[in-house]
Short mmCIF file of C-alpha atoms and ligand atoms in Angstrom, two decimals:
data_model
loop_
_atom_site.label_atom_id
_atom_site.label_comp_id
_atom_site.label_asym_id
_atom_site.label_seq_id
_atom_site.Cartn_x
_atom_site.Cartn_y
_atom_site.Cartn_z
CA MET A 1 86.55 -7.70 84.63
CA GLU A 2 86.47 -5.05 87.70
CA THR A 3 85.72 -5.31 91.18
CA LYS A 4 83.80 -2.37 92.59
CA SER A 5 81.95 -1.06 95.04
CA PHE A 6 78.40 0.42 93.66
CA ILE A 7 75.60 2.79 95.60
CA PHE A 8 72.71 2.41 93.38
CA ASN A 9 69.99 5.24 93.18
CA VAL A 10 66.79 3.13 91.44
CA VAL A 11 65.88 6.88 89.69
CA PRO A 12 68.04 9.51 89.62
CA PRO A 13 67.38 11.72 92.48
CA ASN A 14 66.61 14.78 91.75
CA LYS A 15 69.74 17.72 93.05
CA GLY A 16 69.34 18.30 96.22
CA GLU A 17 67.22 14.91 97.71
CA PRO A 18 68.66 12.68 99.65
CA LYS A 19 70.29 9.66 98.24
CA TRP A 20 69.15 5.90 99.13
CA GLY A 21 70.61 2.95 98.40
CA ILE A 22 73.06 -0.32 99.14
CA VAL A 23 76.49 -1.06 98.94
CA LEU A 24 76.89 -4.14 96.96
CA LEU A 25 80.19 -5.98 96.51
CA ASN A 26 80.67 -7.35 92.67
CA ALA A 27 82.74 -8.29 90.09
CA PHE A 28 80.34 -7.29 86.90
CA PRO A 29 82.08 -7.03 83.97
CA LYS A 30 81.87 -2.98 82.80
CA LYS A 31 79.93 -4.37 80.06
CA VAL A 32 77.19 -7.44 79.91
CA ARG A 33 77.00 -9.26 76.60
CA ILE A 34 72.96 -9.86 75.82
CA PHE A 35 72.78 -13.16 73.95
CA ASP A 36 69.05 -13.53 73.11
CA THR A 37 67.45 -16.65 72.39
CA THR A 38 63.55 -15.70 72.01
CA LEU A 39 64.11 -17.57 68.05
CA ARG A 40 65.06 -20.56 69.31
CA ASP A 41 65.01 -21.10 73.13
CA GLY A 42 61.73 -18.85 72.64
CA GLU A 43 60.28 -20.51 70.06
CA GLN A 44 60.09 -23.64 71.72
CA THR A 45 58.19 -22.39 73.82
CA PRO A 46 54.93 -24.93 73.40
CA GLY A 47 52.49 -23.89 70.82
CA VAL A 48 54.96 -21.58 69.48
CA SER A 49 56.29 -21.84 65.97
CA LEU A 50 57.73 -18.76 63.91
CA THR A 51 56.87 -18.46 60.00
CA PRO A 52 60.55 -17.52 58.54
CA ASP A 53 59.02 -13.70 57.87
CA SER A 54 57.96 -13.24 61.78
CA LYS A 55 61.74 -14.71 62.61
CA LEU A 56 63.00 -11.98 60.90
CA ARG A 57 61.05 -9.18 61.47
CA ILE A 58 61.81 -10.06 65.02
CA ALA A 59 65.65 -10.61 64.21
CA LYS A 60 65.72 -6.76 62.61
CA SER A 61 63.59 -5.76 66.19
CA LEU A 62 66.20 -7.24 68.19
CA ASP A 63 69.14 -6.05 65.59
CA LYS A 64 67.73 -2.24 66.70
CA LEU A 65 66.83 -3.31 70.24
CA GLY A 66 71.18 -3.86 70.51
CA VAL A 67 71.65 -7.31 71.39
CA ASP A 68 75.30 -8.89 70.73
CA VAL A 69 73.74 -12.56 69.95
CA ILE A 70 71.16 -13.13 67.94
CA GLU A 71 70.61 -16.79 68.21
CA ALA A 72 68.00 -17.17 65.07
CA GLY A 73 67.22 -20.86 64.85
CA PHE A 74 68.00 -24.96 65.09
CA PRO A 75 68.65 -25.43 60.67
CA ALA A 76 68.51 -29.04 61.47
CA VAL A 77 64.72 -28.67 62.54
CA SER A 78 63.07 -28.48 59.43
CA GLU A 79 63.02 -26.26 56.17
CA GLY A 80 61.45 -23.42 56.85
CA GLU A 81 63.33 -22.78 60.14
CA THR A 82 66.77 -23.27 57.53
CA GLU A 83 65.01 -20.49 55.59
CA ALA A 84 63.89 -18.45 58.33
CA VAL A 85 67.90 -19.02 60.01
CA LYS A 86 69.75 -17.67 56.00
CA LEU A 87 66.76 -15.50 55.61
CA ILE A 88 68.28 -13.47 59.17
CA ALA A 89 71.95 -14.82 58.22
CA LYS A 90 71.92 -12.31 55.19
CA GLU A 91 69.97 -9.40 56.34
CA GLY A 92 73.70 -7.64 57.24
CA LEU A 93 72.70 -7.53 60.55
CA ARG A 94 74.82 -5.31 63.31
CA ALA A 95 74.41 -8.23 65.70
CA GLU A 96 76.38 -11.67 65.48
CA VAL A 97 74.23 -14.22 64.20
CA CYS A 98 73.95 -17.49 65.89
CA SER A 99 72.60 -21.29 64.57
CA PHE A 100 72.25 -24.16 67.33
CA VAL A 101 73.71 -27.22 66.47
CA ARG A 102 73.73 -30.82 68.81
CA GLY A 103 77.55 -32.29 68.54
CA THR A 104 76.56 -33.38 65.03
CA LYS A 105 79.20 -32.86 61.80
CA SER A 106 74.67 -32.81 60.08
CA ASP A 107 73.34 -30.13 62.27
CA ILE A 108 77.13 -27.83 61.85
CA ASP A 109 76.60 -29.23 58.40
CA ALA A 110 73.09 -27.11 58.58
CA ALA A 111 74.17 -23.99 59.99
CA LEU A 112 76.87 -24.01 57.17
CA LYS A 113 74.15 -24.12 54.69
CA CYS A 114 72.64 -21.00 56.69
CA ASP A 115 76.24 -19.19 56.55
CA THR A 116 75.83 -17.77 60.48
CA GLN A 117 79.05 -16.35 61.54
CA SER A 118 78.56 -18.74 65.00
CA VAL A 119 76.89 -21.81 66.30
CA HIS A 120 75.81 -22.56 69.42
CA LEU A 121 76.54 -26.35 70.31
CA VAL A 122 75.04 -28.01 72.58
CA ILE A 123 76.10 -31.22 74.21
CA PRO A 124 74.67 -32.91 77.63
CA THR A 125 77.06 -33.61 80.33
CA SER A 126 74.83 -35.03 83.44
CA ASP A 127 74.54 -38.59 84.02
CA LEU A 128 70.69 -38.64 83.60
CA HIS A 129 71.22 -37.00 80.35
CA LEU A 130 73.95 -39.16 79.15
CA GLN A 131 72.39 -42.27 80.19
CA TYR A 132 68.50 -42.03 79.06
CA LYS A 133 69.13 -39.14 76.80
CA LEU A 134 72.16 -39.02 75.15
CA LYS A 135 73.04 -42.96 75.35
CA LYS A 136 76.67 -42.44 75.89
CA THR A 137 79.77 -42.62 77.73
CA ARG A 138 81.15 -39.34 79.71
CA GLU A 139 84.54 -40.79 77.30
CA GLU A 140 82.32 -40.31 74.50
CA VAL A 141 80.86 -37.39 74.96
CA LEU A 142 84.93 -35.77 75.18
CA LYS A 143 85.21 -37.18 71.94
CA LEU A 144 82.32 -35.80 70.60
CA VAL A 145 83.23 -32.67 72.20
CA GLU A 146 86.45 -32.37 70.32
CA GLU A 147 85.28 -33.55 67.23
CA SER A 148 82.48 -31.33 67.43
CA VAL A 149 84.40 -27.82 68.04
CA GLN A 150 86.93 -28.92 65.94
CA TYR A 151 84.63 -29.80 62.59
CA ALA A 152 83.07 -26.29 63.25
CA LYS A 153 86.27 -24.09 63.64
CA ASP A 154 87.52 -25.92 60.82
CA HIS A 155 84.36 -24.27 58.73
CA GLY A 156 85.65 -20.58 60.23
CA LEU A 157 82.88 -20.71 62.50
CA VAL A 158 83.09 -18.77 66.19
CA VAL A 159 81.74 -21.72 68.74
CA GLU A 160 79.89 -21.61 71.68
CA LEU A 161 79.88 -24.48 73.40
CA SER A 162 76.99 -25.05 75.92
CA ALA A 163 77.01 -28.08 77.98
CA GLU A 164 73.19 -28.66 78.92
CA ASP A 165 71.98 -29.71 82.67
CA ALA A 166 75.72 -28.93 84.01
CA THR A 167 74.14 -27.46 86.83
CA ARG A 168 73.13 -30.84 87.22
CA SER A 169 75.88 -32.58 86.08
CA GLU A 170 79.22 -33.95 88.68
CA PHE A 171 81.58 -30.30 88.33
CA ASN A 172 84.96 -31.96 87.45
CA PHE A 173 83.26 -33.34 84.42
CA VAL A 174 82.24 -30.10 83.32
CA LYS A 175 85.16 -28.51 83.81
CA GLU A 176 86.51 -31.13 81.94
CA PHE A 177 83.98 -30.78 79.16
CA PHE A 178 84.92 -27.49 78.83
CA ALA A 179 88.91 -27.67 79.38
CA LYS A 180 88.27 -30.37 76.07
CA GLY A 181 86.75 -27.79 74.01
CA ILE A 182 88.67 -24.98 74.80
CA SER A 183 91.64 -27.23 73.45
CA VAL A 184 90.29 -27.33 70.38
CA GLY A 185 89.22 -24.04 69.73
CA ALA A 186 85.64 -22.69 71.59
CA ASN A 187 85.44 -19.21 71.58
CA ARG A 188 82.52 -19.50 74.34
CA ILE A 189 81.64 -21.64 77.33
CA CYS A 190 77.95 -21.77 78.81
CA PRO A 191 77.05 -23.69 81.76
CA CYS A 192 72.94 -24.73 80.92
CA ASP A 193 70.66 -24.85 84.17
CA THR A 194 68.63 -26.25 81.96
CA VAL A 195 65.36 -27.02 84.05
CA GLY A 196 66.59 -23.78 86.53
CA VAL A 197 67.54 -25.56 89.65
CA LEU A 198 70.10 -22.81 91.04
CA THR A 199 69.46 -20.42 93.33
CA PRO A 200 71.00 -17.65 93.66
CA GLU A 201 73.92 -18.44 96.36
CA LYS A 202 74.48 -21.70 94.08
CA SER A 203 75.04 -19.52 90.92
CA TYR A 204 77.30 -17.00 92.42
CA LYS A 205 79.71 -20.25 94.11
CA PHE A 206 78.83 -22.27 90.15
CA PHE A 207 80.26 -18.90 88.41
CA SER A 208 82.52 -17.77 90.47
CA ASP A 209 84.66 -21.03 90.17
CA MET A 210 83.76 -21.34 86.48
CA SER A 211 85.27 -18.12 86.33
CA LYS A 212 87.91 -18.50 88.20
CA THR A 213 89.09 -22.23 86.45
CA PHE A 214 88.03 -20.23 82.80
CA LYS A 215 90.04 -16.56 83.12
CA ASP A 216 90.50 -15.78 79.22
CA THR A 217 87.12 -17.66 77.86
CA ILE A 218 83.95 -15.80 77.70
CA ILE A 219 81.60 -17.64 80.03
CA SER A 220 77.81 -17.01 79.58
CA ALA A 221 75.32 -17.37 81.80
CA HIS A 222 72.19 -20.30 80.28
CA CYS A 223 69.78 -20.01 83.34
CA HIS A 224 66.01 -21.22 82.99
CA ASP A 225 62.84 -20.22 85.28
CA ASP A 226 61.18 -22.98 86.99
CA PHE A 227 61.34 -21.92 90.42
CA GLY A 228 60.79 -18.34 89.21
CA MET A 229 64.57 -17.51 89.56
CA GLY A 230 66.32 -17.01 86.37
CA VAL A 231 66.63 -13.80 86.53
CA ALA A 232 68.33 -13.83 89.64
CA ASN A 233 70.57 -17.11 89.14
CA SER A 234 71.66 -14.37 85.72
CA ILE A 235 72.39 -12.07 87.92
CA ALA A 236 74.10 -13.98 90.59
CA ALA A 237 76.10 -15.35 87.59
CA LEU A 238 77.08 -12.32 86.19
CA ARG A 239 78.65 -10.77 89.53
CA ALA A 240 80.54 -13.49 90.12
CA GLY A 241 82.30 -13.08 86.44
CA ALA A 242 80.07 -14.55 83.65
CA HIS A 243 80.45 -11.97 81.22
CA GLN A 244 77.69 -12.71 78.96
CA VAL A 245 73.68 -13.67 79.48
CA HIS A 246 71.26 -15.52 77.40
CA ALA A 247 67.73 -14.45 77.35
CA THR A 248 64.46 -14.09 75.54
CA ILE A 249 61.77 -11.49 75.43
CA ASN A 250 59.32 -11.64 77.36
CA GLY A 251 61.05 -14.32 79.16
CA LEU A 252 59.66 -16.80 76.63
CA GLY A 253 61.02 -20.67 76.29
CA GLU A 254 60.56 -23.95 77.23
CA ARG A 255 58.73 -24.58 80.40
CA ALA A 256 58.32 -21.68 82.89
CA GLY A 257 60.92 -20.01 80.27
CA ASN A 258 63.90 -18.47 80.11
CA ALA A 259 65.39 -15.18 81.84
CA ALA A 260 63.07 -12.02 80.86
CA LEU A 261 65.63 -9.74 78.56
CA GLU A 262 63.93 -6.83 79.50
CA GLU A 263 63.90 -7.79 83.60
CA VAL A 264 68.21 -8.72 83.19
CA VAL A 265 68.62 -5.38 81.57
CA MET A 266 67.02 -3.43 83.61
CA ALA A 267 67.89 -4.75 86.98
CA LEU A 268 72.06 -4.26 85.54
CA HIS A 269 71.01 -0.52 84.33
CA LEU A 270 69.31 0.05 87.66
CA ILE A 271 69.55 -1.62 90.32
CA HIS A 272 73.48 -2.85 89.99
CA GLY A 273 74.89 0.25 87.26
CA VAL A 274 75.89 -2.42 84.69
CA LYS A 275 76.01 -1.36 81.03
CA THR A 276 74.65 -3.57 77.69
CA GLY A 277 74.13 -2.35 74.36
CA ILE A 278 70.06 -2.41 74.56
CA ASN A 279 68.12 0.61 73.65
CA THR A 280 65.96 -0.06 76.69
CA LYS A 281 63.26 2.69 74.69
CA LEU A 282 62.87 0.11 72.22
CA ILE A 283 61.79 -3.02 75.03
CA TYR A 284 58.19 -1.82 75.55
CA GLY A 285 57.94 -2.15 71.48
CA THR A 286 59.84 -5.01 70.75
CA SER A 287 57.71 -7.60 73.38
CA GLN A 288 54.93 -6.51 72.00
CA LEU A 289 55.95 -7.33 68.58
CA VAL A 290 56.91 -10.25 70.09
CA SER A 291 53.82 -11.50 71.58
CA ARG A 292 52.09 -10.65 68.32
CA LEU A 293 54.21 -12.59 66.01
CA THR A 294 54.36 -15.33 68.86
CA GLY A 295 50.24 -15.42 70.42
CA ILE A 296 51.52 -16.22 73.63
CA MET A 297 50.22 -12.73 75.35
CA ILE A 298 52.14 -11.53 78.11
CA GLN A 299 50.82 -11.43 81.95
CA PRO A 300 49.42 -8.00 83.52
CA ASN A 301 51.61 -8.17 86.77
CA LYS A 302 54.36 -9.22 84.49
CA ALA A 303 57.82 -6.60 85.67
CA ILE A 304 58.74 -4.24 82.76
CA VAL A 305 56.60 -4.94 80.07
CA GLY A 306 53.04 -6.45 81.65
CA GLU A 307 49.58 -4.43 81.25
CA ASN A 308 50.07 -3.36 84.27
CA ALA A 309 53.77 -1.87 85.28
CA PHE A 310 53.09 1.29 85.08
CA THR A 311 49.54 1.88 85.32
CA HIS A 312 48.19 2.69 88.69
CA GLU A 313 44.51 2.86 90.17
CA SER A 314 44.69 3.49 93.89
CA GLY A 315 43.98 6.61 94.85
CA ILE A 316 46.65 6.87 97.81
CA HIS A 317 49.82 5.21 94.68
CA THR A 318 47.54 7.93 91.83
CA HIS A 319 48.14 11.26 94.51
CA ALA A 320 51.78 10.14 95.09
CA ILE A 321 52.93 9.55 91.43
CA LEU A 322 50.98 12.75 90.38
CA SER A 323 53.37 14.84 93.09
CA HIS A 324 56.51 12.75 92.52
CA PRO A 325 56.89 9.68 90.26
CA SER A 326 59.35 7.78 92.25
CA THR A 327 57.50 7.29 95.31
CA TYR A 328 55.85 4.66 93.30
CA GLU A 329 57.68 4.01 89.90
CA PRO A 330 61.56 2.33 90.83
CA ILE A 331 61.59 2.60 86.85
CA SER A 332 60.34 5.92 85.15
CA PRO A 333 58.07 4.70 82.64
CA GLU A 334 59.50 7.18 79.33
CA ILE A 335 63.01 4.73 79.64
CA VAL A 336 61.37 1.25 78.38
CA GLY A 337 59.28 3.33 75.98
CA VAL A 338 56.23 2.92 78.13
CA THR A 339 53.81 5.67 78.91
CA ARG A 340 52.17 5.53 82.39
CA ARG A 341 48.18 5.06 82.59
CA LEU A 342 46.43 6.19 85.53
CA VAL A 343 42.75 4.11 85.15
CA ALA A 344 39.66 4.79 87.08
CA GLY A 345 38.25 1.34 89.16
CA LYS A 346 37.24 1.04 93.28
CA HIS A 347 40.11 2.08 94.24
CA ALA A 348 40.46 5.52 92.43
CA GLY A 349 40.77 8.19 94.13
CA SER A 350 40.03 12.29 92.92
CA HIS A 351 43.59 13.20 92.40
CA GLY A 352 43.79 10.37 89.85
CA ILE A 353 40.50 10.81 88.06
CA ARG A 354 41.56 14.50 87.90
CA ALA A 355 44.40 14.28 86.43
CA SER A 356 42.99 11.50 83.80
CA LEU A 357 39.99 14.20 82.92
CA GLU A 358 42.26 16.92 82.78
CA THR A 359 43.92 15.10 79.47
CA ILE A 360 40.50 15.41 77.82
CA GLY A 361 39.74 19.44 78.76
CA LEU A 362 37.22 18.44 81.45
CA HIS A 363 37.64 20.51 84.59
CA PRO A 364 34.73 19.33 87.02
CA THR A 365 34.17 21.24 90.26
CA ASP A 366 35.01 19.50 93.82
CA GLU A 367 32.00 18.83 94.11
CA GLN A 368 31.49 17.43 91.05
CA LEU A 369 34.64 15.65 91.04
CA LYS A 370 33.02 13.92 94.36
CA GLU A 371 30.70 12.45 92.58
CA ILE A 372 32.48 10.97 89.63
CA SER A 373 34.46 9.31 92.31
CA MET A 374 31.65 8.16 93.55
CA ARG A 375 30.56 6.90 90.62
CA VAL A 376 33.36 5.03 89.10
CA LYS A 377 33.06 3.53 92.91
CA THR A 378 30.61 1.97 92.48
CA VAL A 379 30.59 0.88 88.51
CA GLY A 380 33.90 -1.16 90.17
CA ASP A 381 32.49 -1.98 93.18
CA LYS A 382 29.70 -4.57 91.28
CA GLY A 383 32.73 -6.33 89.27
CA LYS A 384 33.02 -4.37 86.37
CA LYS A 385 36.27 -3.02 84.11
CA VAL A 386 35.72 1.26 84.28
CA THR A 387 37.56 2.39 80.76
CA ASP A 388 38.67 5.76 79.94
CA ALA A 389 35.66 6.10 77.87
CA ASP A 390 33.45 4.89 81.24
CA LEU A 391 34.87 8.02 82.66
CA MET A 392 34.22 10.11 80.06
CA ALA A 393 30.66 9.31 79.97
CA VAL A 394 30.07 9.45 83.69
CA ALA A 395 31.97 12.57 84.09
CA GLU A 396 29.85 14.60 81.08
CA ALA A 397 27.05 12.83 82.55
CA VAL A 398 27.42 14.18 86.24
CA MET A 399 28.33 17.32 84.99
CA GLY A 400 25.58 18.36 82.66
CA LEU A 401 27.72 18.18 79.08
CA PRO A 402 26.13 17.33 75.84
CA GLN A 403 27.50 13.64 74.75
CA THR A 404 28.54 14.75 71.63
CA ARG A 405 30.91 12.31 69.50
CA PRO A 406 33.54 13.39 67.26
CA ILE A 407 32.75 10.14 65.11
CA ASN A 408 29.73 8.28 64.31
CA LEU A 409 29.18 4.89 63.05
CA GLU A 410 26.27 5.10 59.94
CA GLU A 411 26.69 1.89 58.53
CA LEU A 412 29.42 -0.96 58.39
CA THR A 413 29.30 -4.09 55.75
CA VAL A 414 31.25 -7.31 56.12
CA VAL A 415 31.77 -9.85 53.37
CA THR A 416 34.05 -13.34 54.73
CA GLY A 417 33.96 -16.87 53.59
CA ASP A 418 35.97 -19.66 53.67
CA LYS A 419 37.61 -18.61 50.08
CA VAL A 420 36.84 -15.00 50.53
CA THR A 421 39.73 -12.60 51.43
CA SER A 422 37.32 -10.82 54.32
CA THR A 423 36.75 -7.17 53.50
CA ALA A 424 34.85 -4.56 55.17
CA SER A 425 33.29 -1.24 53.89
CA VAL A 426 32.40 1.52 56.69
CA ARG A 427 30.99 4.73 56.24
CA LEU A 428 31.27 7.10 59.22
CA LYS A 429 30.02 10.73 60.51
CA LEU A 430 33.44 12.41 60.88
CA ASN A 431 33.05 16.58 62.43
CA ASN A 432 29.71 16.04 60.53
CA LYS A 433 31.36 15.50 57.68
CA VAL A 434 30.56 11.51 56.14
CA VAL A 435 33.36 9.62 55.46
CA SER A 436 33.89 5.43 53.30
CA GLU A 437 36.16 3.76 53.80
CA ALA A 438 36.90 -0.35 53.00
CA ALA A 439 39.71 -2.22 53.76
CA THR A 440 40.49 -6.28 53.38
CA GLY A 441 42.08 -8.50 56.37
CA LEU A 442 42.91 -11.32 58.00
CA GLY A 443 38.83 -11.61 59.14
CA PRO A 444 36.54 -9.40 59.54
CA VAL A 445 37.32 -8.26 62.67
CA ASP A 446 40.78 -6.75 61.29
CA ALA A 447 39.14 -5.71 57.85
CA ALA A 448 36.36 -3.93 60.36
CA ILE A 449 38.93 -2.27 62.73
CA LYS A 450 41.22 -1.61 59.45
CA ALA A 451 38.25 0.61 57.71
CA VAL A 452 37.96 2.81 60.73
CA ARG A 453 41.33 3.31 61.22
CA LYS A 454 41.74 3.88 57.58
CA ALA A 455 38.91 6.85 57.57
CA ILE A 456 39.91 8.58 60.57
CA LEU A 457 43.46 8.94 59.46
CA VAL A 458 42.38 11.78 57.80
CA VAL A 459 42.23 13.36 60.92
CA GLU A 460 44.06 11.48 63.18
CA PRO A 461 46.65 8.50 63.00
CA ILE A 462 45.58 6.28 65.70
CA HIS A 463 46.88 3.16 67.06
CA LEU A 464 45.51 -0.07 68.34
CA GLU A 465 47.87 -1.35 70.78
CA GLN A 466 45.66 -4.11 72.45
CA TYR A 467 42.78 -5.92 71.99
CA HIS A 468 40.68 -8.09 73.93
CA VAL A 469 37.77 -10.08 73.79
CA LYS A 470 35.87 -12.71 75.88
CA ALA A 471 32.17 -14.54 75.98
CA ILE A 472 30.40 -13.00 78.65
CA THR A 473 27.65 -15.60 78.28
CA GLY A 474 27.42 -19.03 76.95
CA GLY A 475 26.17 -20.65 74.04
CA THR A 476 26.63 -19.42 69.91
CA ASP A 477 23.88 -16.48 70.70
CA ALA A 478 26.91 -14.89 73.36
CA MET A 479 27.39 -11.82 74.28
CA VAL A 480 30.59 -10.84 73.49
CA GLU A 481 33.11 -8.49 75.57
CA VAL A 482 35.73 -6.47 73.33
CA ILE A 483 38.36 -4.51 75.05
CA VAL A 484 40.73 -1.78 73.26
CA ARG A 485 43.39 0.22 74.28
CA LEU A 486 44.43 2.62 71.72
CA ARG A 487 47.20 5.61 71.32
CA LYS A 488 47.91 8.97 69.72
CA GLY A 489 50.91 10.40 70.00
CA ASP A 490 51.97 9.40 74.19
CA ARG A 491 48.48 9.33 74.90
CA THR A 492 46.79 5.37 75.22
CA ALA A 493 42.32 5.05 75.94
CA THR A 494 40.73 2.27 76.72
CA ALA A 495 36.91 1.10 75.99
CA MET A 496 34.50 -1.56 76.15
CA GLY A 497 32.27 -2.87 73.21
CA VAL A 498 29.62 -5.42 74.81
CA ARG A 499 27.18 -6.67 71.52
CA GLU A 500 26.61 -10.55 70.40
CA ASP A 501 28.38 -9.96 66.95
CA ILE A 502 32.07 -9.68 67.58
CA VAL A 503 32.71 -7.44 64.59
CA MET A 504 29.71 -4.66 65.97
CA ALA A 505 30.87 -5.26 69.46
CA SER A 506 35.34 -4.27 67.73
CA VAL A 507 34.27 -1.76 65.56
CA GLU A 508 31.76 -0.20 69.31
CA ALA A 509 35.20 -0.23 71.03
CA VAL A 510 37.26 1.08 68.83
CA ILE A 511 35.41 4.02 68.02
CA SER A 512 34.50 4.51 72.10
CA GLY A 513 38.11 4.83 72.32
CA MET A 514 38.93 6.63 69.84
CA ASN A 515 36.33 9.37 70.35
CA VAL A 516 37.79 9.70 73.80
CA LEU A 517 41.66 10.76 72.01
CA MET A 518 39.85 12.99 70.26
CA ALA A 519 37.83 14.40 72.92
CA ASN A 520 39.37 17.43 73.75
CA TYR A 521 36.76 19.98 75.86
CA ASN A 522 39.03 22.67 75.55
CA LYS A 523 38.88 23.17 72.33
CA ARG A 524 35.17 22.15 72.14
CA GLY A 525 34.73 25.29 74.41
CA ASP A 526 31.54 23.65 76.05
CA LYS A 527 30.37 25.41 78.92
CA GLN A 528 31.89 24.08 81.95
CA ALA A 529 32.20 25.09 85.41
CA GLU A 530 34.51 27.14 86.73
CA LYS A 531 38.25 25.47 87.25
CA PRO A 532 38.14 24.96 90.61
O1 KIV B 601 68.22 -24.93 78.37
C1 KIV B 601 69.08 -25.26 78.41
O2 KIV B 601 69.69 -26.87 77.87
C2 KIV B 601 68.95 -24.77 76.47
C3 KIV B 601 70.50 -25.85 75.82
C4 KIV B 601 69.93 -26.65 74.47
C5 KIV B 601 70.95 -24.92 75.49
O3 KIV B 601 68.50 -24.34 75.78
ZN1 ZN B 602 67.69 -23.80 77.15
#
């Protein structure tokens, strides 16, 4: 561990540019260890329950991401959970695989059956938990620590010992608790901020004291986000001498969740200049996978991985971004594996709109650009979202270009039912050639979109990145609005479909987005006004 002053530059400036930053005094470790608890605390998010297969997929992704420890689950909880933890443990991952256990022999035996390298052994320390949950005295708790840690160590396990609700416990008792655990071989200790009541100042003080007391033991921080300070408290703990942080992808976890891994890591790397083993380029992909498999949507304005974190609409911002990205981007999107998006809307300016149109080879004159911007703003003023497909259609109309599309739907048939696998067959005109494909899916929408993607695969692989659906009127005959975001290479396009039929609305949105991604006026050679 070292104490140092660090002058930070969030985005490394180009040579010759003025540097900016502040001086922080800190005692961060040289490299912070990341203990990922997405598959345990994250899975405790209300409504989340992962199959063993999904847990394995996430574990592999976390391993690639570079976390140091994967808390794979709580084997004593169910047979499915035991199977999942076993699967992950035998995958031969680079990361340490850990089982969650309480201070009981039966929990530790369940972990032993899964063959994980370590256990996260948790016993409460606050009087509140002792009295109302555990129904034990402090003396009994100390005995429990001694017996359970000893038992785990006797069976060859690495032990991370956590004090649950430590931040609402009597501090001297927390110290006594850990001293007892260490005396029988606990390898790492973690005083948990179980209900997120620390503040960065309190966290700094708490962990400074802990690290002075337990100089030779790895200390973890486990901070919940009940007051929105989980990440700040974790950083303060690390700055005060903690070595490892417990975190979850997308900040999943009990109630308001845990410290978000992506936020902690990026703050460490870019604000504090502290390393972790995380390959930040894989952050966005991992976040998307976790969101898809858990079914927990990421709020659009979520730091680092939210839909809007690297999206710009307002004219002032877009103009500045185009002239120098660091004006409004403290993090370069490619560092976390995201692509910057400029979107059209009521606040959009002509620079952003021109840049968006140029990606598809449209070069409006200044006069045309003014008209396009005005029409876009009018749509925005009506409270409507302007997708990339809308922008292209507006530009074509203003520029007098024919709205010819490379992909046109000729026919779609979907078969679905209770005991039938949903199957869709599609016939498209693709660059004037007829292409037919069929696919099965988890439901009619999935089958139909897969069939369309398969059909156009002969020309381009296009991926569906986002899919949102909402009913815009009430009743069973409601109009359904589907908005999609598609990706081809490093380009993305949004599009919308509105129909009474959800399958048709989805297919319309997907085909419309694909048409934006495949549009290339430079190649088509349509006569456009001279580039200004
Ligand atoms: O928040 C917490 O205290 C926990 C423990 C059970 C480790 O998740
Ligand atoms: Zn927790």
